[in-house]
Short mmCIF file of C-alpha atoms in Angstrom, two decimals:
data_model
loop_
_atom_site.label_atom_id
_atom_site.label_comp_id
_atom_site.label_asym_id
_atom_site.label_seq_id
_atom_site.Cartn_x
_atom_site.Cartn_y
_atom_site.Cartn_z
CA UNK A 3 0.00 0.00 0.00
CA UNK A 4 1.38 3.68 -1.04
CA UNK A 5 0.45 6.35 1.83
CA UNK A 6 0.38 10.12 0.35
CA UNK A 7 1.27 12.77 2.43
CA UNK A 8 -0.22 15.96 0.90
CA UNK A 9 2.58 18.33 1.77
CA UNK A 10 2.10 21.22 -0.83
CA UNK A 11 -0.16 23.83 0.63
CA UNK A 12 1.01 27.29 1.10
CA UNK A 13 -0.16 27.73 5.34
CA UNK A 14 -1.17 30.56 4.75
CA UNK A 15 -2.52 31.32 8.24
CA UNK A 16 0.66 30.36 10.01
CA UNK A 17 2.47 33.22 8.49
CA UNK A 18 4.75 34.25 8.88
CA UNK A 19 6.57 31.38 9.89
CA UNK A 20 5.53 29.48 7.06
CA UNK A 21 6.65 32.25 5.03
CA UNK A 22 9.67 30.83 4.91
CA UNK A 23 8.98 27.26 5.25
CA UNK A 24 6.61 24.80 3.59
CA UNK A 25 3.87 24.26 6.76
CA UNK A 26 4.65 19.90 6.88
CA UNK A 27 7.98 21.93 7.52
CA UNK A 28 7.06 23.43 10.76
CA UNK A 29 8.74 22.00 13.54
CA UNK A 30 7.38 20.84 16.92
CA UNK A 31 10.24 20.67 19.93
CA UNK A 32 12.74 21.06 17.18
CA UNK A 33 11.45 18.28 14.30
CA UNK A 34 9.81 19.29 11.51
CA UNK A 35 5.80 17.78 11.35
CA UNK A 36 6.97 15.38 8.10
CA UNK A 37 9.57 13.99 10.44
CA UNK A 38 6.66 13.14 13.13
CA UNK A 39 4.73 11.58 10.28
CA UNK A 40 7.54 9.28 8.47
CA UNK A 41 8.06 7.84 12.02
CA UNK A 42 4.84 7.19 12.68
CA UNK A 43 4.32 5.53 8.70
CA UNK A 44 7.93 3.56 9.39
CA UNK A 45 5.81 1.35 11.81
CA UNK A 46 2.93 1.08 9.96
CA UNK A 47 3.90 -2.96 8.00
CA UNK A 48 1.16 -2.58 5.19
CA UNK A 49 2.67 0.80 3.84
CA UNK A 50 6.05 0.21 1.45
CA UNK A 51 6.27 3.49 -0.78
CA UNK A 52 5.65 7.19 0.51
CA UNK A 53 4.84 9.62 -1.91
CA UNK A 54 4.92 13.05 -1.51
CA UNK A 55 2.83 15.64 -3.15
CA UNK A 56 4.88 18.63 -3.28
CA UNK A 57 4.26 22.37 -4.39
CA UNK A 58 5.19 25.20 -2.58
CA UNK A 59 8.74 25.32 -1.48
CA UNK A 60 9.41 21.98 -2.70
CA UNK A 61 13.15 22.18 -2.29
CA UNK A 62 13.18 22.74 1.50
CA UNK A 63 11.19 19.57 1.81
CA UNK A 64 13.59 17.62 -0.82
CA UNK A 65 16.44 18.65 0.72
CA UNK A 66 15.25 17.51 4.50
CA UNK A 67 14.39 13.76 2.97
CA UNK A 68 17.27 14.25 1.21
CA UNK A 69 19.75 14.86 4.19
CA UNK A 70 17.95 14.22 7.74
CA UNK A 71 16.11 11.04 6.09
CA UNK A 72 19.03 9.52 4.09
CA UNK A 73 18.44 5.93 6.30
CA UNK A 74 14.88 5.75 5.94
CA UNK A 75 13.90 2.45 5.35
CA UNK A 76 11.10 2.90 2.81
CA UNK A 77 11.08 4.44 -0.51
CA UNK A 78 10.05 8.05 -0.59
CA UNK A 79 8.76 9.45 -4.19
CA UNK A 80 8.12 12.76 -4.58
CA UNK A 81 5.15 14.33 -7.20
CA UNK A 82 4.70 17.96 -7.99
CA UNK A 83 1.94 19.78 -8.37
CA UNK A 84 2.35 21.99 -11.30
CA UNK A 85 -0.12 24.36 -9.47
CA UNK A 86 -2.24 25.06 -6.40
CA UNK A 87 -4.74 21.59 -7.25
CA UNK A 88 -6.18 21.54 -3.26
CA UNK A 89 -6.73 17.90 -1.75
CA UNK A 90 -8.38 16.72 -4.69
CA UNK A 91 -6.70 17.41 -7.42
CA UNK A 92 -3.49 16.83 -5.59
CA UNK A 93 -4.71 13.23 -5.30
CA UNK A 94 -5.76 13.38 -8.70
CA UNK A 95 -1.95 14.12 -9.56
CA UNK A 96 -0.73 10.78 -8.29
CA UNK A 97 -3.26 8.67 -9.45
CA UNK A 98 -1.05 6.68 -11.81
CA UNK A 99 1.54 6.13 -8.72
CA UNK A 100 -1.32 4.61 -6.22
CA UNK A 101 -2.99 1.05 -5.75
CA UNK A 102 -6.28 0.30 -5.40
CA UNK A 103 -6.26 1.10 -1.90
CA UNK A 104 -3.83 4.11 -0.29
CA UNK A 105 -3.91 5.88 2.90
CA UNK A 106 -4.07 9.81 2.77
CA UNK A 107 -2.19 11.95 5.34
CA UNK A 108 -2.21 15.84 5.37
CA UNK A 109 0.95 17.33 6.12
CA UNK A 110 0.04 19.96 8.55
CA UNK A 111 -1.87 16.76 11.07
CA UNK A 112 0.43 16.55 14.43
CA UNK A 113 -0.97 13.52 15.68
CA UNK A 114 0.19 10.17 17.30
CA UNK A 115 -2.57 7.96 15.73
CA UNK A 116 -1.69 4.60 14.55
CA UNK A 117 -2.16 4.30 10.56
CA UNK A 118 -2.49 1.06 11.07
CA UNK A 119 -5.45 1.01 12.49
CA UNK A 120 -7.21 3.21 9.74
CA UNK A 121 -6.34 0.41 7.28
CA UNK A 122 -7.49 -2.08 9.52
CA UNK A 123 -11.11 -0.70 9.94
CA UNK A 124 -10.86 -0.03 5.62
CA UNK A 125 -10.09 -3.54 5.45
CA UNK A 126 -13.68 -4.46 7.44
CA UNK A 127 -16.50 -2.08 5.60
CA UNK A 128 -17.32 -1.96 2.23
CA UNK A 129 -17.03 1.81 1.78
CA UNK A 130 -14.66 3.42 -0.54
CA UNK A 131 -13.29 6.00 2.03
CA UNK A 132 -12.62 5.90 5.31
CA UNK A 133 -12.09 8.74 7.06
CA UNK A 134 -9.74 9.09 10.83
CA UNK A 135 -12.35 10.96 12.98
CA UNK A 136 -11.87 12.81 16.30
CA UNK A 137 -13.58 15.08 18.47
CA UNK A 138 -13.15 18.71 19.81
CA UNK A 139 -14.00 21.74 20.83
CA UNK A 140 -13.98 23.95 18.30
CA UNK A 141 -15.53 21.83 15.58
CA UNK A 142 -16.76 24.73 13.44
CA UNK A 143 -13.38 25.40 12.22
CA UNK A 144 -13.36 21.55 10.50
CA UNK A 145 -15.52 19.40 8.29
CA UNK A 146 -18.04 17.87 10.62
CA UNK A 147 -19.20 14.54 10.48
CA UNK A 148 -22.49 12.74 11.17
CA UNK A 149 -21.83 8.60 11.74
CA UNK A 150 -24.58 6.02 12.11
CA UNK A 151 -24.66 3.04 14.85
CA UNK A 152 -22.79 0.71 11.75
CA UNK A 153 -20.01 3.36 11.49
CA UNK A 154 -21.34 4.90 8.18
CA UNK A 155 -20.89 8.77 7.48
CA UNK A 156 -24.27 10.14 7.22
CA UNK A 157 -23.60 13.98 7.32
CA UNK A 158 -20.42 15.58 6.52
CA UNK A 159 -20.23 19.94 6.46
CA UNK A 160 -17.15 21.69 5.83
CA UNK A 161 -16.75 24.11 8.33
CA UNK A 162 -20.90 24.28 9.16
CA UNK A 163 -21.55 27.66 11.19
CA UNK A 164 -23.92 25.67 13.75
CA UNK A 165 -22.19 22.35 13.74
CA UNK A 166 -24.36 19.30 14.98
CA UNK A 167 -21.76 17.66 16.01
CA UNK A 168 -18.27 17.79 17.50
CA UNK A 169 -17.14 14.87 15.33
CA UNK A 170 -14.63 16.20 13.02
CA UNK A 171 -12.38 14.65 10.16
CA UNK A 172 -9.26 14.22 10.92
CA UNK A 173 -7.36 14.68 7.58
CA UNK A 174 -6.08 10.79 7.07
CA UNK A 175 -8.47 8.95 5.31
CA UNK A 176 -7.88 5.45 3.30
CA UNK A 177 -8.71 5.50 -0.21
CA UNK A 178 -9.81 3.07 -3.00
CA UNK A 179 -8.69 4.39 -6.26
CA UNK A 180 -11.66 4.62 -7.99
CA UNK A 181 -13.02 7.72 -6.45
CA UNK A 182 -10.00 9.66 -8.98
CA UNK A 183 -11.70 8.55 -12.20
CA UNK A 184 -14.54 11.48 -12.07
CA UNK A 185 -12.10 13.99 -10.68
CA UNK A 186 -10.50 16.34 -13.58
CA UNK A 187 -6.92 16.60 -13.73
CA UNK A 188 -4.42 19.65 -13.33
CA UNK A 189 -7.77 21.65 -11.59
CA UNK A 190 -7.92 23.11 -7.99
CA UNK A 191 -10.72 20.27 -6.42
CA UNK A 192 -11.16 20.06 -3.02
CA UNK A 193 -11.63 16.72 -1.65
CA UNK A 194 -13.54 17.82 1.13
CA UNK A 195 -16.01 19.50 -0.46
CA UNK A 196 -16.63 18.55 -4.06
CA UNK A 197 -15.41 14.42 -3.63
CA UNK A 198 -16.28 13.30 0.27
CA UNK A 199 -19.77 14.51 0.44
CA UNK A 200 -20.50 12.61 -2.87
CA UNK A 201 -19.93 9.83 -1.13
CA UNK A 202 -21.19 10.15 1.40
CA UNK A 203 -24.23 10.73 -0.29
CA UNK A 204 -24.19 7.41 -1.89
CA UNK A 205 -23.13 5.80 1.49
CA UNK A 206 -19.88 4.71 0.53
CA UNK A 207 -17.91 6.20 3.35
CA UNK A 208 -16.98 5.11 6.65
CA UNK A 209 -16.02 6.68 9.71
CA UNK A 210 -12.84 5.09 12.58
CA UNK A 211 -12.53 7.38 15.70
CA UNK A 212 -9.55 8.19 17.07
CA UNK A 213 -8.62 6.42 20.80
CA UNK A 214 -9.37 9.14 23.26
CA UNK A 215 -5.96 8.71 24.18
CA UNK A 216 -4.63 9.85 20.70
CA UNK A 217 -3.62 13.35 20.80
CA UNK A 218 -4.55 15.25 17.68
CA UNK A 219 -3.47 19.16 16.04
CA UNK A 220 -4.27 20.79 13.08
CA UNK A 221 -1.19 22.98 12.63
CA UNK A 222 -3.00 25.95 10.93
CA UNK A 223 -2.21 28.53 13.09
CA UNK A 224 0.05 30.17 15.67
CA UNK A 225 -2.25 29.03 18.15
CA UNK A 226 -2.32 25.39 17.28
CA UNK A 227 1.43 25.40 16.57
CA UNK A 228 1.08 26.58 20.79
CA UNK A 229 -1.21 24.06 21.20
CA UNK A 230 1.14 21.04 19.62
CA UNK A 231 4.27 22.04 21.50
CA UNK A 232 1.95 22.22 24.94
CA UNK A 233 1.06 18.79 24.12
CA UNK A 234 4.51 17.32 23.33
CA UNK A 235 6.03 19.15 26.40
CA UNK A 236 3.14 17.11 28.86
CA UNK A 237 4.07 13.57 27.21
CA UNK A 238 7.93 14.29 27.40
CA UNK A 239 7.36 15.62 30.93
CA UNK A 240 5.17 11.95 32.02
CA UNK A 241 8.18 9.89 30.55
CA UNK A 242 11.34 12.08 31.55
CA UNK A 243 10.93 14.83 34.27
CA UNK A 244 9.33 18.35 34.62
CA UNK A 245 12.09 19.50 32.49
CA UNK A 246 14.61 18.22 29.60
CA UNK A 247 17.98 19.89 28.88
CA UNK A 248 19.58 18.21 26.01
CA UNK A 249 23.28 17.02 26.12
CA UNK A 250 25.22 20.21 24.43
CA UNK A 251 22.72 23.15 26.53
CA UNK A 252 24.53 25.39 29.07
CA UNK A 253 22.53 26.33 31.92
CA UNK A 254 24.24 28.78 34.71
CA UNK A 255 23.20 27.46 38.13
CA UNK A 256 21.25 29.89 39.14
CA UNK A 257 18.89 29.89 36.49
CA UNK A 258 14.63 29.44 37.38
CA UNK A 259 13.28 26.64 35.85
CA UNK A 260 9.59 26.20 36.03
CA UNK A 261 8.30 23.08 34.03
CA UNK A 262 7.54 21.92 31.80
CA UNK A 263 10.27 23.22 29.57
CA UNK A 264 12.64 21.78 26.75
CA UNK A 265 15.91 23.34 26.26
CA UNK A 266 17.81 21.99 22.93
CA UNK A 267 21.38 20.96 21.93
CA UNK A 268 23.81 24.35 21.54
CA UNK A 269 21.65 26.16 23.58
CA UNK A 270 23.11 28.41 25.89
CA UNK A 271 20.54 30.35 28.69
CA UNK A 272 22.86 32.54 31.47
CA UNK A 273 22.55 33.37 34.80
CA UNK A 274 19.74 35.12 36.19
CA UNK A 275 17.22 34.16 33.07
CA UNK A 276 14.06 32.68 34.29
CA UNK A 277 12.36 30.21 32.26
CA UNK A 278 8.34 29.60 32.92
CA UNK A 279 6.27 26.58 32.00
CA UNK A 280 5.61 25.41 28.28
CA UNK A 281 8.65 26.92 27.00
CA UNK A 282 10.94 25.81 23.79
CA UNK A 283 14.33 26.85 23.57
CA UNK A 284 15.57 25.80 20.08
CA UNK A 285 18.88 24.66 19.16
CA UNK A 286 21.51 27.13 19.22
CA UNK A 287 19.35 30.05 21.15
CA UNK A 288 20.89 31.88 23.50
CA UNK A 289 19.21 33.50 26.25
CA UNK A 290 21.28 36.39 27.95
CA UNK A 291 21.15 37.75 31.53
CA UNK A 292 18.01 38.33 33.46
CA UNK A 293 16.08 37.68 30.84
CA UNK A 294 12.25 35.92 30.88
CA UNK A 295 10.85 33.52 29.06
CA UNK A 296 6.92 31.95 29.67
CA UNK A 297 4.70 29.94 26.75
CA UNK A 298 7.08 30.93 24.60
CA UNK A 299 8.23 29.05 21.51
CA UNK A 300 12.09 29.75 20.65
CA UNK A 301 12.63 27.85 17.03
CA UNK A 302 16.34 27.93 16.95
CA UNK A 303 19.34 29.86 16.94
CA UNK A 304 17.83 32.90 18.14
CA UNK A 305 19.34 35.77 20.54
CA UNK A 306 17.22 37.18 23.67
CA UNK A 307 19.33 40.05 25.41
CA UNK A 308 19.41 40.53 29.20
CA UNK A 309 16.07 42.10 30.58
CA UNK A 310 14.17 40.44 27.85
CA UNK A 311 10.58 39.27 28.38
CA UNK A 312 8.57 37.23 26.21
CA UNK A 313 5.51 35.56 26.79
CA UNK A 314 3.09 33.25 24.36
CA UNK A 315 4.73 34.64 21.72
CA UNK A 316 6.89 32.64 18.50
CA UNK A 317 9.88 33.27 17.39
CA UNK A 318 11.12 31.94 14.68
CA UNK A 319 14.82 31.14 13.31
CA UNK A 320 17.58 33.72 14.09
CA UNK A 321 15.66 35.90 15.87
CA UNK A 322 17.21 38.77 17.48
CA UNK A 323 15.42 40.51 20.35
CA UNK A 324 16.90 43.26 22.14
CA UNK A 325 17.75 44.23 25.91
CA UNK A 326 14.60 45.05 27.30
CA UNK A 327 12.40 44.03 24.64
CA UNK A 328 9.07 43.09 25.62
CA UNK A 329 6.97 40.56 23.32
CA UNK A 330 3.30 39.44 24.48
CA UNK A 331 0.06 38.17 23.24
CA UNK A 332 0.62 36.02 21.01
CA UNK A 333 3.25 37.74 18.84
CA UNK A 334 4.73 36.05 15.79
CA UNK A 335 8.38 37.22 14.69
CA UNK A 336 9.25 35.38 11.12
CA UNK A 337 12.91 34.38 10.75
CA UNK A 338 15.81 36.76 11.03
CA UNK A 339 13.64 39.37 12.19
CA UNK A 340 15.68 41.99 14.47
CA UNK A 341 13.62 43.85 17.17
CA UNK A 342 16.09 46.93 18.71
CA UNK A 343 16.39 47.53 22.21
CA UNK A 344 13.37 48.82 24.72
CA UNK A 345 10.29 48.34 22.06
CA UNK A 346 7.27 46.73 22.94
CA UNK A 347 5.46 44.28 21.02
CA UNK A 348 2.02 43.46 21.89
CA UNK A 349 0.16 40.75 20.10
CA UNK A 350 1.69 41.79 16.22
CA UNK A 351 3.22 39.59 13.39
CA UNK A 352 6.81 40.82 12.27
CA UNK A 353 7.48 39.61 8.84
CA UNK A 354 10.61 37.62 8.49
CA UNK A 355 14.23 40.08 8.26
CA UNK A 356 12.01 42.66 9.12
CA UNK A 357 13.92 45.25 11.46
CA UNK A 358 12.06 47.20 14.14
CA UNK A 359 13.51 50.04 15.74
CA UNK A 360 10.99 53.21 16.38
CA UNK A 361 7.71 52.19 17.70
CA UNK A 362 5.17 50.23 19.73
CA UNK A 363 3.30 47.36 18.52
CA UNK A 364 -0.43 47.90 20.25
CA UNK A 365 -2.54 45.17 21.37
CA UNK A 366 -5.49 44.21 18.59
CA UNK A 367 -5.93 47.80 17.60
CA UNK A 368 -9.70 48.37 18.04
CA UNK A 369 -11.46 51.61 16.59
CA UNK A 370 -13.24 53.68 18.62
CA UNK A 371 -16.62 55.11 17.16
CA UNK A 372 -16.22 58.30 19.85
CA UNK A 373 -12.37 58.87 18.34
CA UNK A 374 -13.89 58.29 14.64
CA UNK A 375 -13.18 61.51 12.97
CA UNK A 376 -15.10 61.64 9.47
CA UNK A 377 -12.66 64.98 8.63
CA UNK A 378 -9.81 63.32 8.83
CA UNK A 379 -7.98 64.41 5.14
CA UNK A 380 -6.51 61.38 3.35
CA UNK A 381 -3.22 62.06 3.88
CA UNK A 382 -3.53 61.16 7.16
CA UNK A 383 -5.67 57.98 8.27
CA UNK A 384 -8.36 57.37 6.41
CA UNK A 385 -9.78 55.28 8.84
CA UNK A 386 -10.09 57.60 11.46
CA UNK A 387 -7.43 55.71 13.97
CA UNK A 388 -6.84 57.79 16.74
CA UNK A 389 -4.13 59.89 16.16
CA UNK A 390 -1.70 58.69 18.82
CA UNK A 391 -1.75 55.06 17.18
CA UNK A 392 -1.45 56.37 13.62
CA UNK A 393 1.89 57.93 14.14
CA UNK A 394 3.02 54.88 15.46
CA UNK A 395 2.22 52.78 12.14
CA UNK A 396 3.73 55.57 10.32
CA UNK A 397 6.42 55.53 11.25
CA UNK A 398 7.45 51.84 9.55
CA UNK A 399 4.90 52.37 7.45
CA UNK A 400 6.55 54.41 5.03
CA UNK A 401 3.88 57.13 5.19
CA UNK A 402 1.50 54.86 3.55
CA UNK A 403 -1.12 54.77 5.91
CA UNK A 404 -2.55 51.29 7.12
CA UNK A 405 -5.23 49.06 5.28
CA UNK A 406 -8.03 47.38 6.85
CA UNK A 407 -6.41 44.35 6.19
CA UNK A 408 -2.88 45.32 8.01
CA UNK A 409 -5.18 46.21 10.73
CA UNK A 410 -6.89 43.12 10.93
CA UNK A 411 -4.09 40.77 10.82
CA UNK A 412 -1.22 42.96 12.68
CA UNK A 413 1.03 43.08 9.93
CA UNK A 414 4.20 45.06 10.62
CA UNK A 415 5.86 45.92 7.55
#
């Protein structure tokens, strides 16, 4: 059986660190999420050929098979999309490389579910798909699905705005071929959406839930990718200790630890630095005097100056904060960004090599309707933004003043 992993979407609402890497790319505690998923297919007997469909930034994932994956013991092939296709046509695009059964992983699913046991429950039910299934809280963001008492999928709505249900699909599904032969080739389809329900129509797909024990992330956004290192950190901490400092870290002495926290090879963190719970200190990062880390998510090779605080924020590769930076609310830095000493950034996304030097980032900018002020020429904001915050976009702004969508997303350019 060939198991595709469907690595070529663009993750877009992880930016910006997936600005600079394809999302399957992203790494949890240090490992990129293809890693997580090659381990977990190496175990899995019935699967002997991986393929993976590729896209955007191809050659980043090529180049990690290629050098991190060079003893794998199954054979990898890789098949590129010539364009954006979405699930479908993605699947489409490998048709001629499948069997008449293959399992279907999404690149972006963080997950410790057995394969195995997908295949297994294909194996029993006459369906042609069989979709992983697992529940949460949030189900409105997924495609919900509606099972019967004989495991058949009854209902299925992609992201439904009153969801019956918090049964969601999981993004691994087992396949029979024969689905492809309606779907048109080198077209965006979504398999969700224009192939599943279909199906389900026709009563041809099947539904396995997950264990309840089976952890499970989507990693579509900042606040997943939180959510995946939170759970790693709690399974590492049941099997090794509150805290895990890998063989190459320097720690001074006198340094607070408050678990659970995972500080990587080449890491260096000096004295007086306090470290808080659910923090990941990538390879290579060093952490400088006094400063403070909590919920914070350190990729690698990054530089926090003494007095530093961050908290629930990302930062991404070769970061370089300065001394008494402070970054909070869920801020995302992209790679090689460069924040100068004694700014503030509250809740904002720094593109990657983006340099910061003159301003404050404010918390989730919200307009006032009392500090609306309709006569407001458009040179200055034509959105009425209290003054005080204006200037303070302007001035890395270019004097271009900011768009509702800059506004909404807490773009820094």
């Amino acid at each position: 059986m060939k198991a595709v992993i469907l690595a070529g979407g663009f993750g877009t609402r992880l930016r910006p660190i997936s600005s600079t890497r394809p999302k399957p790319m992203v790494p949890v505690l240090g490992k990129p999420n293809l890693g997580y998923i090659l381990e977990a297919l190496q175990k899995v007997d019935e699967v002997d050929e991986i393929i993976l469909s590729v896209h955007y930034m191809r050659g980043e994932i090529r180049e990690f098979i290629e050098t991190e994956m060079v003893d794998y013991p199954k054979d990898i092939r890789f098949v590129n999309d010539p364009m954006p296709l979405e699930t479908g046509g993605a699947l489409k695009n490998v048709e001629e490389f499948v069997s008449d059964e293959f399992l279907v992983i999404y690149g972006d699913v963080f997950t410790n579910f057995d394969y195995g046991e997908l295949i297994k429950a294909h194996r029993e039910n006459d369906g042609l798909v069989t979709v992983a299934l697992t529940k949460v809280y949030d189900p409105e963001k997924y495609g919900v699905v509606e099972l019967s008492e004989d495991g058949k999928v009854v209902g299925f709505e992609e992201k439904p705005h009153r969801p019956k249900t918090n049964l969601i699909d999981a993004g691994i599904y087992v396949v029979n071929k024969e689905i492809l032969k309606d779907v048109p080739k080198n077209r965006e389809v979504y398999f969700e959406r224009e192939i599943l329900p279909k199906y389900v129509g026709q009563g041809l797909v099947y539904g396995h839930l997950m264990p309840r024990e089976t952890y499970w992330v989507d990693l579509g956004t900042p606040e997943d990718l939180f959510y995946a290192h939170q759970i790693a950190l709690d399974e590492i901490t049941k099997q090794n200790g509150y805290y895990t400092i890998k063989e190459g870290a320097e720690v001074a002495e006198d340094v607070e630890i408050q678990g659970p926290v995972y500080i990587d090879s080449g890491a260096r963190v000096k004295p007086g630095a306090k470290i808080k719970a659910y923090t990941y200190i990538g390879p290579n990062t060093i952490v400088e005097k006094k400063a403070y880390l909590k919920r914070s998510i350190l990729i690698g090779s990054d530089i926090v100056k003494d007095r530093a605080e961050i908290k629930d924020s990302i930062l991404g590769e070769g970061v370089i904060v300065g001394k008494n930076v402070i970054i909070k609310e869920n801020a995302v830095l992209g790679d090689y960004a460069k924040i100068h000493d004694n700014l503030v950034i509250y809740g904002a996304k720094v593109l990657p090599w983006k340099k910061v030097e003159e301003y404050e980032a404010w918390i989730k900018l919200k307009l006032d309707p009392t500090k609306v002020r309709p006569e407001l020429t458009p040179d200055r904001c034509p959105l009425g933004l209290p003054e005080c915050i204006y200037k303070k976009f302007k001035a890395i702004a270019g004097e271009k003043p900011p768009c509702d969508e800059c506004i909404e997303n807490q773009w820094l350019f």
